[in-house]
PDB file of C-alpha atoms in Angstrom:
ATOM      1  CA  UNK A   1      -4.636 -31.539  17.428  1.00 58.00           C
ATOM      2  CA  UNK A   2      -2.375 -29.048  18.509  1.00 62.00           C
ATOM      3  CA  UNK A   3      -3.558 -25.388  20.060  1.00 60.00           C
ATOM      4  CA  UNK A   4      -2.703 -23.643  16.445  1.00 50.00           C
ATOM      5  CA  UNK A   5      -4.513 -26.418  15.020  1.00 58.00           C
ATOM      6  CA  UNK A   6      -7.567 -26.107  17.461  1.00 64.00           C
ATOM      7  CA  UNK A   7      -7.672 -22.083  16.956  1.00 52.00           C
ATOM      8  CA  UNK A   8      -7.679 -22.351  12.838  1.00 58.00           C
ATOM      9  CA  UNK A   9     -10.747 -24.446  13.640  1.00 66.00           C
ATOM     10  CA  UNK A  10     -12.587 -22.211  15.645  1.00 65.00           C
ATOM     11  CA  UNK A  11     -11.774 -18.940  13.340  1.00 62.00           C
ATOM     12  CA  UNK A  12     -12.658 -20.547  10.381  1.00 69.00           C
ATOM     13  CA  UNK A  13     -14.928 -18.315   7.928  1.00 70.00           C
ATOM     14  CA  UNK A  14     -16.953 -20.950   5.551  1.00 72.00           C
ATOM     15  CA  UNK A  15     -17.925 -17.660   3.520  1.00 83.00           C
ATOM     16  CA  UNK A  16     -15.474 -17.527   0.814  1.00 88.00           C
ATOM     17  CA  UNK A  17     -16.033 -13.498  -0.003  1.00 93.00           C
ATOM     18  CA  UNK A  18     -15.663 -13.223   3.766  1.00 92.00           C
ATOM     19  CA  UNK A  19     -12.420 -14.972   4.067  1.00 92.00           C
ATOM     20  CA  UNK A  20     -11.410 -12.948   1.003  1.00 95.00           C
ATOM     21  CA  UNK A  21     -12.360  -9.863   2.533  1.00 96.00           C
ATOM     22  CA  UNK A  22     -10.673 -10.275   5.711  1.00 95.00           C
ATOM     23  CA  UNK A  23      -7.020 -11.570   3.832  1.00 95.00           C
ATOM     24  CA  UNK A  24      -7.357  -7.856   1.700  1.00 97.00           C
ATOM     25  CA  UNK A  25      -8.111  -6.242   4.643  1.00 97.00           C
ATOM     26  CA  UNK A  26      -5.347  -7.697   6.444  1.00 97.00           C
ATOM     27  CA  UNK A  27      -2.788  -8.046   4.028  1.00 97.00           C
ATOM     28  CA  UNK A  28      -3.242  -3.983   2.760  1.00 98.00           C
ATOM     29  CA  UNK A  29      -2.854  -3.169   6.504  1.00 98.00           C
ATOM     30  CA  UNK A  30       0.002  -5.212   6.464  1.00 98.00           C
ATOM     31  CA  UNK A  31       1.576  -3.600   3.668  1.00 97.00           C
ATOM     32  CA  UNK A  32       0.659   0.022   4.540  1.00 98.00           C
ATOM     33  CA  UNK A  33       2.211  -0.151   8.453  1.00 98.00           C
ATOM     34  CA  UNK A  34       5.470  -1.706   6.925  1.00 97.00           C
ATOM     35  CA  UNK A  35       5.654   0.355   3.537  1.00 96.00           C
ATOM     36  CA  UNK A  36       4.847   3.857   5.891  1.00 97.00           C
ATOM     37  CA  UNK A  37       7.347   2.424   8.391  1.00 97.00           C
ATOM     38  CA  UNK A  38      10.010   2.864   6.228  1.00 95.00           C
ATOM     39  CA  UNK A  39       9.005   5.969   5.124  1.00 94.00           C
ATOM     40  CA  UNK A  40       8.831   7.113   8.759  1.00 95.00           C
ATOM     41  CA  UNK A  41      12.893   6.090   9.207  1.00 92.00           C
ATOM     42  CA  UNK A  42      13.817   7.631   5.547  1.00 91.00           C
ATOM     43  CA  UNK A  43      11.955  10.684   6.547  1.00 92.00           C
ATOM     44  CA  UNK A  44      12.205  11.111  10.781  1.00 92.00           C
ATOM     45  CA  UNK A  45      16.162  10.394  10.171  1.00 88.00           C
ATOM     46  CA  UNK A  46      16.247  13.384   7.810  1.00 80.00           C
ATOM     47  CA  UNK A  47      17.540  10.670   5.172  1.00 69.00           C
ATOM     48  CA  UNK A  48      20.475   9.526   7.423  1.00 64.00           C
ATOM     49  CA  UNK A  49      18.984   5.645   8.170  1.00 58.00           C
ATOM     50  CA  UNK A  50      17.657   5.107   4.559  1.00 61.00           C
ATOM     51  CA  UNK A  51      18.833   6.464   1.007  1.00 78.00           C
ATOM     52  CA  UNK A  52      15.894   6.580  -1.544  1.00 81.00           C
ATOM     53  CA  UNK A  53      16.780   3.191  -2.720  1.00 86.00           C
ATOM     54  CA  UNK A  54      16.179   1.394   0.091  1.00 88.00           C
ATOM     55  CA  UNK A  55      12.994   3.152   0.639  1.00 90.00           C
ATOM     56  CA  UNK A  56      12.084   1.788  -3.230  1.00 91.00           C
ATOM     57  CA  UNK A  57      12.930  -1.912  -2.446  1.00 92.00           C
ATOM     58  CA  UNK A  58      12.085  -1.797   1.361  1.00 94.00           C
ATOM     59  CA  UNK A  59       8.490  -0.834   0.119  1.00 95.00           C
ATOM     60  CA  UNK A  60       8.651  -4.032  -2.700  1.00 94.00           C
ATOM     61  CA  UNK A  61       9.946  -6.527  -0.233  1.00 95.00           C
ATOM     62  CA  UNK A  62       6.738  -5.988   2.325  1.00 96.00           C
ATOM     63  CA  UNK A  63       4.957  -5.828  -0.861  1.00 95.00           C
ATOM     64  CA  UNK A  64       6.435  -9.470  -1.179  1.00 95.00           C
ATOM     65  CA  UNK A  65       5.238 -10.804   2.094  1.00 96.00           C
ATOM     66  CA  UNK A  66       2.251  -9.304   2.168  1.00 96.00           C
ATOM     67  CA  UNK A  67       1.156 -10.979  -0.863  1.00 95.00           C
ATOM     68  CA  UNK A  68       2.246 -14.572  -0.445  1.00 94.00           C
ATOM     69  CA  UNK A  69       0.274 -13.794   3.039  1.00 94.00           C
ATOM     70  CA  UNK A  70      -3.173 -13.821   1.162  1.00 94.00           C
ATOM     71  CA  UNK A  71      -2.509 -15.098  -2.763  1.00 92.00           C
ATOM     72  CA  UNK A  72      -4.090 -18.532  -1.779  1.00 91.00           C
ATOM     73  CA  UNK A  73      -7.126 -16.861  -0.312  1.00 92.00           C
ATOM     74  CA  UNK A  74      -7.940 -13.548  -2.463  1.00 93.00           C
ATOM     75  CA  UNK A  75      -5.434 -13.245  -5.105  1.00 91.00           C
ATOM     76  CA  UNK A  76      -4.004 -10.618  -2.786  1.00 92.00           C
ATOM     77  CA  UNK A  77      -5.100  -7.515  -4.890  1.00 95.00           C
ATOM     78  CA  UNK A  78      -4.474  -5.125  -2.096  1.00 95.00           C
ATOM     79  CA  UNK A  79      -5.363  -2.204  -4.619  1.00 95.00           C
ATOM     80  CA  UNK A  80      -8.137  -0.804  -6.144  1.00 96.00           C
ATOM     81  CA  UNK A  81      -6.896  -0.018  -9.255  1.00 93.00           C
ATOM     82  CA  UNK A  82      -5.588  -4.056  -9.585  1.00 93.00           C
ATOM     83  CA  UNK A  83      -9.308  -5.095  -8.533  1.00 96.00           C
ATOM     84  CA  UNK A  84     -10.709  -2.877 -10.943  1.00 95.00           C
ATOM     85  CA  UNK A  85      -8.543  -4.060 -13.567  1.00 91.00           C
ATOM     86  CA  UNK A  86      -9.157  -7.645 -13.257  1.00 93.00           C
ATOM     87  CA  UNK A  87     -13.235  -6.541 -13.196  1.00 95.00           C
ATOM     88  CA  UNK A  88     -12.652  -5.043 -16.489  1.00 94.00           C
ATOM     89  CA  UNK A  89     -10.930  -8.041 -17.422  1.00 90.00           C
ATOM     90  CA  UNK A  90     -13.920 -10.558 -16.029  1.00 91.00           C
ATOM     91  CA  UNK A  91     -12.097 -12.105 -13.504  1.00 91.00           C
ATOM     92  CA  UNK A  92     -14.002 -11.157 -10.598  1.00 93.00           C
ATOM     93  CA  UNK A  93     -17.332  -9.781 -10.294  1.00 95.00           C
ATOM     94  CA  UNK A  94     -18.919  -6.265  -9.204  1.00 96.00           C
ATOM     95  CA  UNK A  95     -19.913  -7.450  -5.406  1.00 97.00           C
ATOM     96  CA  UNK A  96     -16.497  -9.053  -5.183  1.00 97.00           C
ATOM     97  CA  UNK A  97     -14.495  -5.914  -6.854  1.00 97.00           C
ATOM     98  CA  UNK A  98     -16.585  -3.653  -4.464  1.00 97.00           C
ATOM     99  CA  UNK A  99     -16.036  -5.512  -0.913  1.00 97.00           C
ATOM    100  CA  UNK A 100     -12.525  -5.824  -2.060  1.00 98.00           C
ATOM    101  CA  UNK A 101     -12.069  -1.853  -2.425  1.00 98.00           C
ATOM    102  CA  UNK A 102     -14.143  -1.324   1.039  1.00 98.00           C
ATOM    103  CA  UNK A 103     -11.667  -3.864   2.867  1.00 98.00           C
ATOM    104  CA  UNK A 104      -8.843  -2.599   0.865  1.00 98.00           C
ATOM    105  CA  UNK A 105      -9.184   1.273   2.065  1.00 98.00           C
ATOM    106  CA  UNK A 106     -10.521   0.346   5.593  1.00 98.00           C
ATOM    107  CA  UNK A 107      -6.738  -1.793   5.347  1.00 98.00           C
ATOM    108  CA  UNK A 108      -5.236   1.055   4.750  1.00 98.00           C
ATOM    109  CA  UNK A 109      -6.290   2.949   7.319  1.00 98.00           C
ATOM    110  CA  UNK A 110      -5.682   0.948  10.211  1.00 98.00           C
ATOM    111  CA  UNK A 111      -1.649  -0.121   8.455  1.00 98.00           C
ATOM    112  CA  UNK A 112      -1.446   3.629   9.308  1.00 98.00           C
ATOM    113  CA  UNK A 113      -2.684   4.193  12.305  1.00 98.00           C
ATOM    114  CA  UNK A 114      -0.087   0.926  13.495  1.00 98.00           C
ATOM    115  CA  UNK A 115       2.943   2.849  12.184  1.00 98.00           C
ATOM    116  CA  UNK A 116       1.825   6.532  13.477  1.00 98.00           C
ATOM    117  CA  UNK A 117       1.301   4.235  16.686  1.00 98.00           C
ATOM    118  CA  UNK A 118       4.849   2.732  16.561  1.00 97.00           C
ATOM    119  CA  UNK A 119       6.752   6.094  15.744  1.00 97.00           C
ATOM    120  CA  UNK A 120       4.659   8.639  17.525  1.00 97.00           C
ATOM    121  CA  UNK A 121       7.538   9.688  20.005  1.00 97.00           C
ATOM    122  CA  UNK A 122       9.864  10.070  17.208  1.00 96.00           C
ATOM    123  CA  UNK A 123       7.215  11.723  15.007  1.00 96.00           C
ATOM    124  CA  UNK A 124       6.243  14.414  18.042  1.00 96.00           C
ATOM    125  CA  UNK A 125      10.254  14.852  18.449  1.00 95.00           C
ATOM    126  CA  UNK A 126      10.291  15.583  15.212  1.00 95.00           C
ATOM    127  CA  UNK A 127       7.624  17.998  14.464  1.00 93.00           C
ATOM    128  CA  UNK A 128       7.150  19.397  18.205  1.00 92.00           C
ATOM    129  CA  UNK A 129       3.916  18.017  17.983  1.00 90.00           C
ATOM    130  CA  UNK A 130       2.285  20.535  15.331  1.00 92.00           C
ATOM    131  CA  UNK A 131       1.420  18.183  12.504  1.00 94.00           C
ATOM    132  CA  UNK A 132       2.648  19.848   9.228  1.00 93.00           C
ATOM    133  CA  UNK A 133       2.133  18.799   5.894  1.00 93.00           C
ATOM    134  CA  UNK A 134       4.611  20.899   4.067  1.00 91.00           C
ATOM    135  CA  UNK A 135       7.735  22.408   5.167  1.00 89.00           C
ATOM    136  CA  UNK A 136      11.137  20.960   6.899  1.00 90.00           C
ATOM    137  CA  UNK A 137       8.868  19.418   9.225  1.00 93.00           C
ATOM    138  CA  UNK A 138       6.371  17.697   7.776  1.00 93.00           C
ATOM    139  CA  UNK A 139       5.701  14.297   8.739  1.00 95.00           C
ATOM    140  CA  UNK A 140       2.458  13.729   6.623  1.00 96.00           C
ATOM    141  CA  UNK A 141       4.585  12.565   3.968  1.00 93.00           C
ATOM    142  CA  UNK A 142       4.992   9.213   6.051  1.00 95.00           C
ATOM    143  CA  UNK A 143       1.481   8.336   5.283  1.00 96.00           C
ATOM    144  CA  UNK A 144       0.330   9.345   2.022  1.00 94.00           C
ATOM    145  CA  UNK A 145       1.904  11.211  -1.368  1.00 92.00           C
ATOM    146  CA  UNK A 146       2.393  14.509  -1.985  1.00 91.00           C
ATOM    147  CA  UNK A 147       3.352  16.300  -5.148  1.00 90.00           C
ATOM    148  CA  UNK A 148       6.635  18.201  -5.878  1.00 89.00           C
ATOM    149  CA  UNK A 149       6.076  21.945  -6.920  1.00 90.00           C
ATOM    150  CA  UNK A 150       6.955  21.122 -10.151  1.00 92.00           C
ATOM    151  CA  UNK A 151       4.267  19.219 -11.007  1.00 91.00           C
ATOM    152  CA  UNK A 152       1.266  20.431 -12.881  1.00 93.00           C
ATOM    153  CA  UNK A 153      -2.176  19.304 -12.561  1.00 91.00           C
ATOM    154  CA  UNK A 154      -2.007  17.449 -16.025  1.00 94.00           C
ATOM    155  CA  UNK A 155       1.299  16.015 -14.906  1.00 93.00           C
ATOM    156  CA  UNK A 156       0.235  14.275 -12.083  1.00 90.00           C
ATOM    157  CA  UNK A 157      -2.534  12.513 -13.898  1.00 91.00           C
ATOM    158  CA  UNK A 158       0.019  11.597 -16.566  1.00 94.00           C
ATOM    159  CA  UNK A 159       2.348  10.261 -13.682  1.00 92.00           C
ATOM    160  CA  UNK A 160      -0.486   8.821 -12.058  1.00 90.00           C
ATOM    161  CA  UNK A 161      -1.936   6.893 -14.968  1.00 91.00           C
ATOM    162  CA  UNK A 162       1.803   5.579 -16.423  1.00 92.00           C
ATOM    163  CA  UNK A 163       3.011   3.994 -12.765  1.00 92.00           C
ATOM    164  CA  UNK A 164      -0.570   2.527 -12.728  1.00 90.00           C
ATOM    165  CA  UNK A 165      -0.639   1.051 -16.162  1.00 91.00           C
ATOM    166  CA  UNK A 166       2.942  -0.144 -15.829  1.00 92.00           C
ATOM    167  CA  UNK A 167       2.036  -1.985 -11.966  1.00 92.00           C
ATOM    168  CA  UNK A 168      -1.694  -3.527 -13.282  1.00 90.00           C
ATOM    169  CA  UNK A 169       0.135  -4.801 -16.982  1.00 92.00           C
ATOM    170  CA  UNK A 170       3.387  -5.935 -14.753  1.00 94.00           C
ATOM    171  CA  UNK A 171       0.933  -7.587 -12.719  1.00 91.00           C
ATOM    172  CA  UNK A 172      -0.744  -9.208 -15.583  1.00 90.00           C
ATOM    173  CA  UNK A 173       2.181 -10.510 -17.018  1.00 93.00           C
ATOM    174  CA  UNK A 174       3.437 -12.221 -14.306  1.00 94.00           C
ATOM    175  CA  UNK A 175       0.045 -13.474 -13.020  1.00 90.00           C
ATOM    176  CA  UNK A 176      -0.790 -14.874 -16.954  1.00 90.00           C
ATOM    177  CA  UNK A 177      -0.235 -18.279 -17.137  1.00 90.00           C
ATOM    178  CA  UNK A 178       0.956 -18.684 -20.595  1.00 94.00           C
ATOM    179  CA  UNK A 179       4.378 -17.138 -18.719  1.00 92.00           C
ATOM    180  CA  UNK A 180       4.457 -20.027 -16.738  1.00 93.00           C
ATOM    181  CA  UNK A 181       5.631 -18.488 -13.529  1.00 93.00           C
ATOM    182  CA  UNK A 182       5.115 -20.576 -10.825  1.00 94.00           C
ATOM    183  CA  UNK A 183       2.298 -19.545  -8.076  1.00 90.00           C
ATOM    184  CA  UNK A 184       4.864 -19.301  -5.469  1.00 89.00           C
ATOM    185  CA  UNK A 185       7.344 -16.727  -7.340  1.00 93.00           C
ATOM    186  CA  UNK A 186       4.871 -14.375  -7.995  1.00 93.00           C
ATOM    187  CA  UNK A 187       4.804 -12.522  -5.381  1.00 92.00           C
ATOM    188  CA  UNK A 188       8.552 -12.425  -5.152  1.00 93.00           C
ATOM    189  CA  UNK A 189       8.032 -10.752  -8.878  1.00 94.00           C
ATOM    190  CA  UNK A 190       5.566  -8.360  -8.216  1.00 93.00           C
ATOM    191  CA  UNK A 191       7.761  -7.282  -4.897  1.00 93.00           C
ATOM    192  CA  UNK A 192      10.715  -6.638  -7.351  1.00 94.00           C
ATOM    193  CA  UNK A 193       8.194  -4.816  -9.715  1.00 94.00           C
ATOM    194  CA  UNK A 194       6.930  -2.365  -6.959  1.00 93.00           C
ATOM    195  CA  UNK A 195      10.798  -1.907  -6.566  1.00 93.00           C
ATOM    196  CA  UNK A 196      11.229  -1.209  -9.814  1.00 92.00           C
ATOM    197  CA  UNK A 197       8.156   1.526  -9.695  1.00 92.00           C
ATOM    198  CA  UNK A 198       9.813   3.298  -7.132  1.00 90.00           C
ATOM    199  CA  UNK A 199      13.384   3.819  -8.528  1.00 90.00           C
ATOM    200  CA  UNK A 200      11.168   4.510 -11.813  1.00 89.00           C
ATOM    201  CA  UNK A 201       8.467   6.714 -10.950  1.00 87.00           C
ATOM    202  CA  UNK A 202       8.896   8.327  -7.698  1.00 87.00           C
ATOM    203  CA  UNK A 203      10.247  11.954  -7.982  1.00 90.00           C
ATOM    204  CA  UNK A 204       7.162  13.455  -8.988  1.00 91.00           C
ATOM    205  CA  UNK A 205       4.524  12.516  -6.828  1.00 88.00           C
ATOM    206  CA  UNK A 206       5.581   9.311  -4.445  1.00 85.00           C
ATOM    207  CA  UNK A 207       4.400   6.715  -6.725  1.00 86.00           C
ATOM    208  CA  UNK A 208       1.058   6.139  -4.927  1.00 86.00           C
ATOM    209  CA  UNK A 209      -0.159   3.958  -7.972  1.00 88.00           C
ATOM    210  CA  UNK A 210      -2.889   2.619  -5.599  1.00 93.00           C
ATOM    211  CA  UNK A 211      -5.844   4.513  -4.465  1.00 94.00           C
ATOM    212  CA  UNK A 212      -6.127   2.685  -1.090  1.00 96.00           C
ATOM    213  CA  UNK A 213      -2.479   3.018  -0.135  1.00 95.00           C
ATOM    214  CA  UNK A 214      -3.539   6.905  -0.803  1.00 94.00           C
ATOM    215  CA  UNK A 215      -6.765   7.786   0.601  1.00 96.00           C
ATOM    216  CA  UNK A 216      -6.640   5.442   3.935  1.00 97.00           C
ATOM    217  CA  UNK A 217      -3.989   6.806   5.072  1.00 96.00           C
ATOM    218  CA  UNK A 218      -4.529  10.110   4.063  1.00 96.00           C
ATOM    219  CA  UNK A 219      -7.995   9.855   5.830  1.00 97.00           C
ATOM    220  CA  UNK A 220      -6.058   8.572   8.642  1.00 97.00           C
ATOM    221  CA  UNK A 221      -3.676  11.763   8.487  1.00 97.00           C
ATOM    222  CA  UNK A 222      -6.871  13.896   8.818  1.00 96.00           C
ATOM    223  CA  UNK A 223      -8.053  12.052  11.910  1.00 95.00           C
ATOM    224  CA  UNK A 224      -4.928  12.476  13.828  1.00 95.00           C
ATOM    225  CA  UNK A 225      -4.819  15.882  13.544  1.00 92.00           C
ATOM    226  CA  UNK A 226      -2.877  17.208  10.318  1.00 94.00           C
ATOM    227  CA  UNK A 227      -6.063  18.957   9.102  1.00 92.00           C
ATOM    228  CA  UNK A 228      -7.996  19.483   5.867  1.00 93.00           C
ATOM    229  CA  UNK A 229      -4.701  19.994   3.909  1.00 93.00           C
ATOM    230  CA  UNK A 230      -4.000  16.983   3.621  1.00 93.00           C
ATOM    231  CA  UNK A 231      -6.620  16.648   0.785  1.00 91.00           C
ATOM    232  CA  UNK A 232      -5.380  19.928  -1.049  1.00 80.00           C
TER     233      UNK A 232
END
């Protein structure tokens, strides 16, 4: 037995809601610290490293790995609204839905606290180390969604709702197994529909379309010093 071997062994969970857990937790963290990382280059470049396109399908390709990471272990929800759907749909139950949003949020949190952690010099270079949340120098914007001034209340929950629908029925479609999709393209599908969100559905309002990609990092955002606005 070899020392990987011999360490699987002695981290192994026999609670399956525990192991489940852990691969949401894990895997949303995974996704937020890569999907905010390349919002941190689009944004701390002022838009010279990344067009808005590459920010769409950067964000879909960690979506990809992320998921194959923990399909075989929790179905690799990573988002609320997904869990909740599949509740509504019977396909997991109201313990497992709830531990799944807990782990999913607490993900969240800590994904953004790894990229803040990675891009801190350039973020203080940027801002001069006064943490805005609106202006030329905001650098909230890394971590969560903001809307445009454009957008009225009732807009946003109309955005909100259609990028949400669309992601949760994409998600279902691909997932359904009268589609015959084979386990291991999935997540290569739902990385190109995430893609597909962003070049969609992203002028508005940032195409949060997940409540834990939202509020863990914008309860991270509030921790590190950006204030109470961040929830205006």
């Amino acid at each position: 037995m070899n020392l990987v071997d011999r360490l699987r062994q002695k981290l192994n969970i026999g609670n399956e809601l525990y192991r489940a857990a852990l691969a949401e937790l894990f895997c949303t963290g995974f996704l937020l610290f890569g999907g905010c990382s390349v919002n941190a280059q689009f944004i701390l470049s002022q838009r010279r490293t990344n067009e808005w396109v590459c920010v769409a399908v950067g964000w879909g390709m960690v979506l990809l790995f992320a998921v194959q990471m923990g399909f075989r272990i929790s179905g690799a929800h990573l988002n609320p609204a997904v869990s909740f759907f599949l509740f509504t749909q019977g396909k997991i139950n109201a313990l497992r839905f709830i531990v799944f949003v807990v782990a999913q949020n607490i993900g969240a949190f800590f994904g953004a606290l790894s990229t803040f952690i990675v891009y801190y010099d350039a973020i203080s270079h940027f801002d001069n180390g006064t943490r805005y949340v609106s202006g030329p120098r905001a650098t909230a914007n890394i971590f969560a969604t903001y809307p445009q001034p454009h957008l009225s209340t009732f807009g946003g929950v109309i955005d909100q709702v259609a990028g949400t629908a669309v992601l949760c029925l994409g998600v279902a479609a691909i997932t359904d197994r009268r589609n015959r999709i084979p386990p291991f393209l999935q997540p290569s599908f739902i990385g190109v529909l995430l893609g597909v969100l962003g070049m969609m559905l992203a002028m508005n309002a940032g195409y949060a379309i997940n409540p834990a990609r939202d509020f863990g990092p914008r309860l991270f955002t509030l921790c590190a010093g950006y204030g109470w606005r961040v929830f205006r």
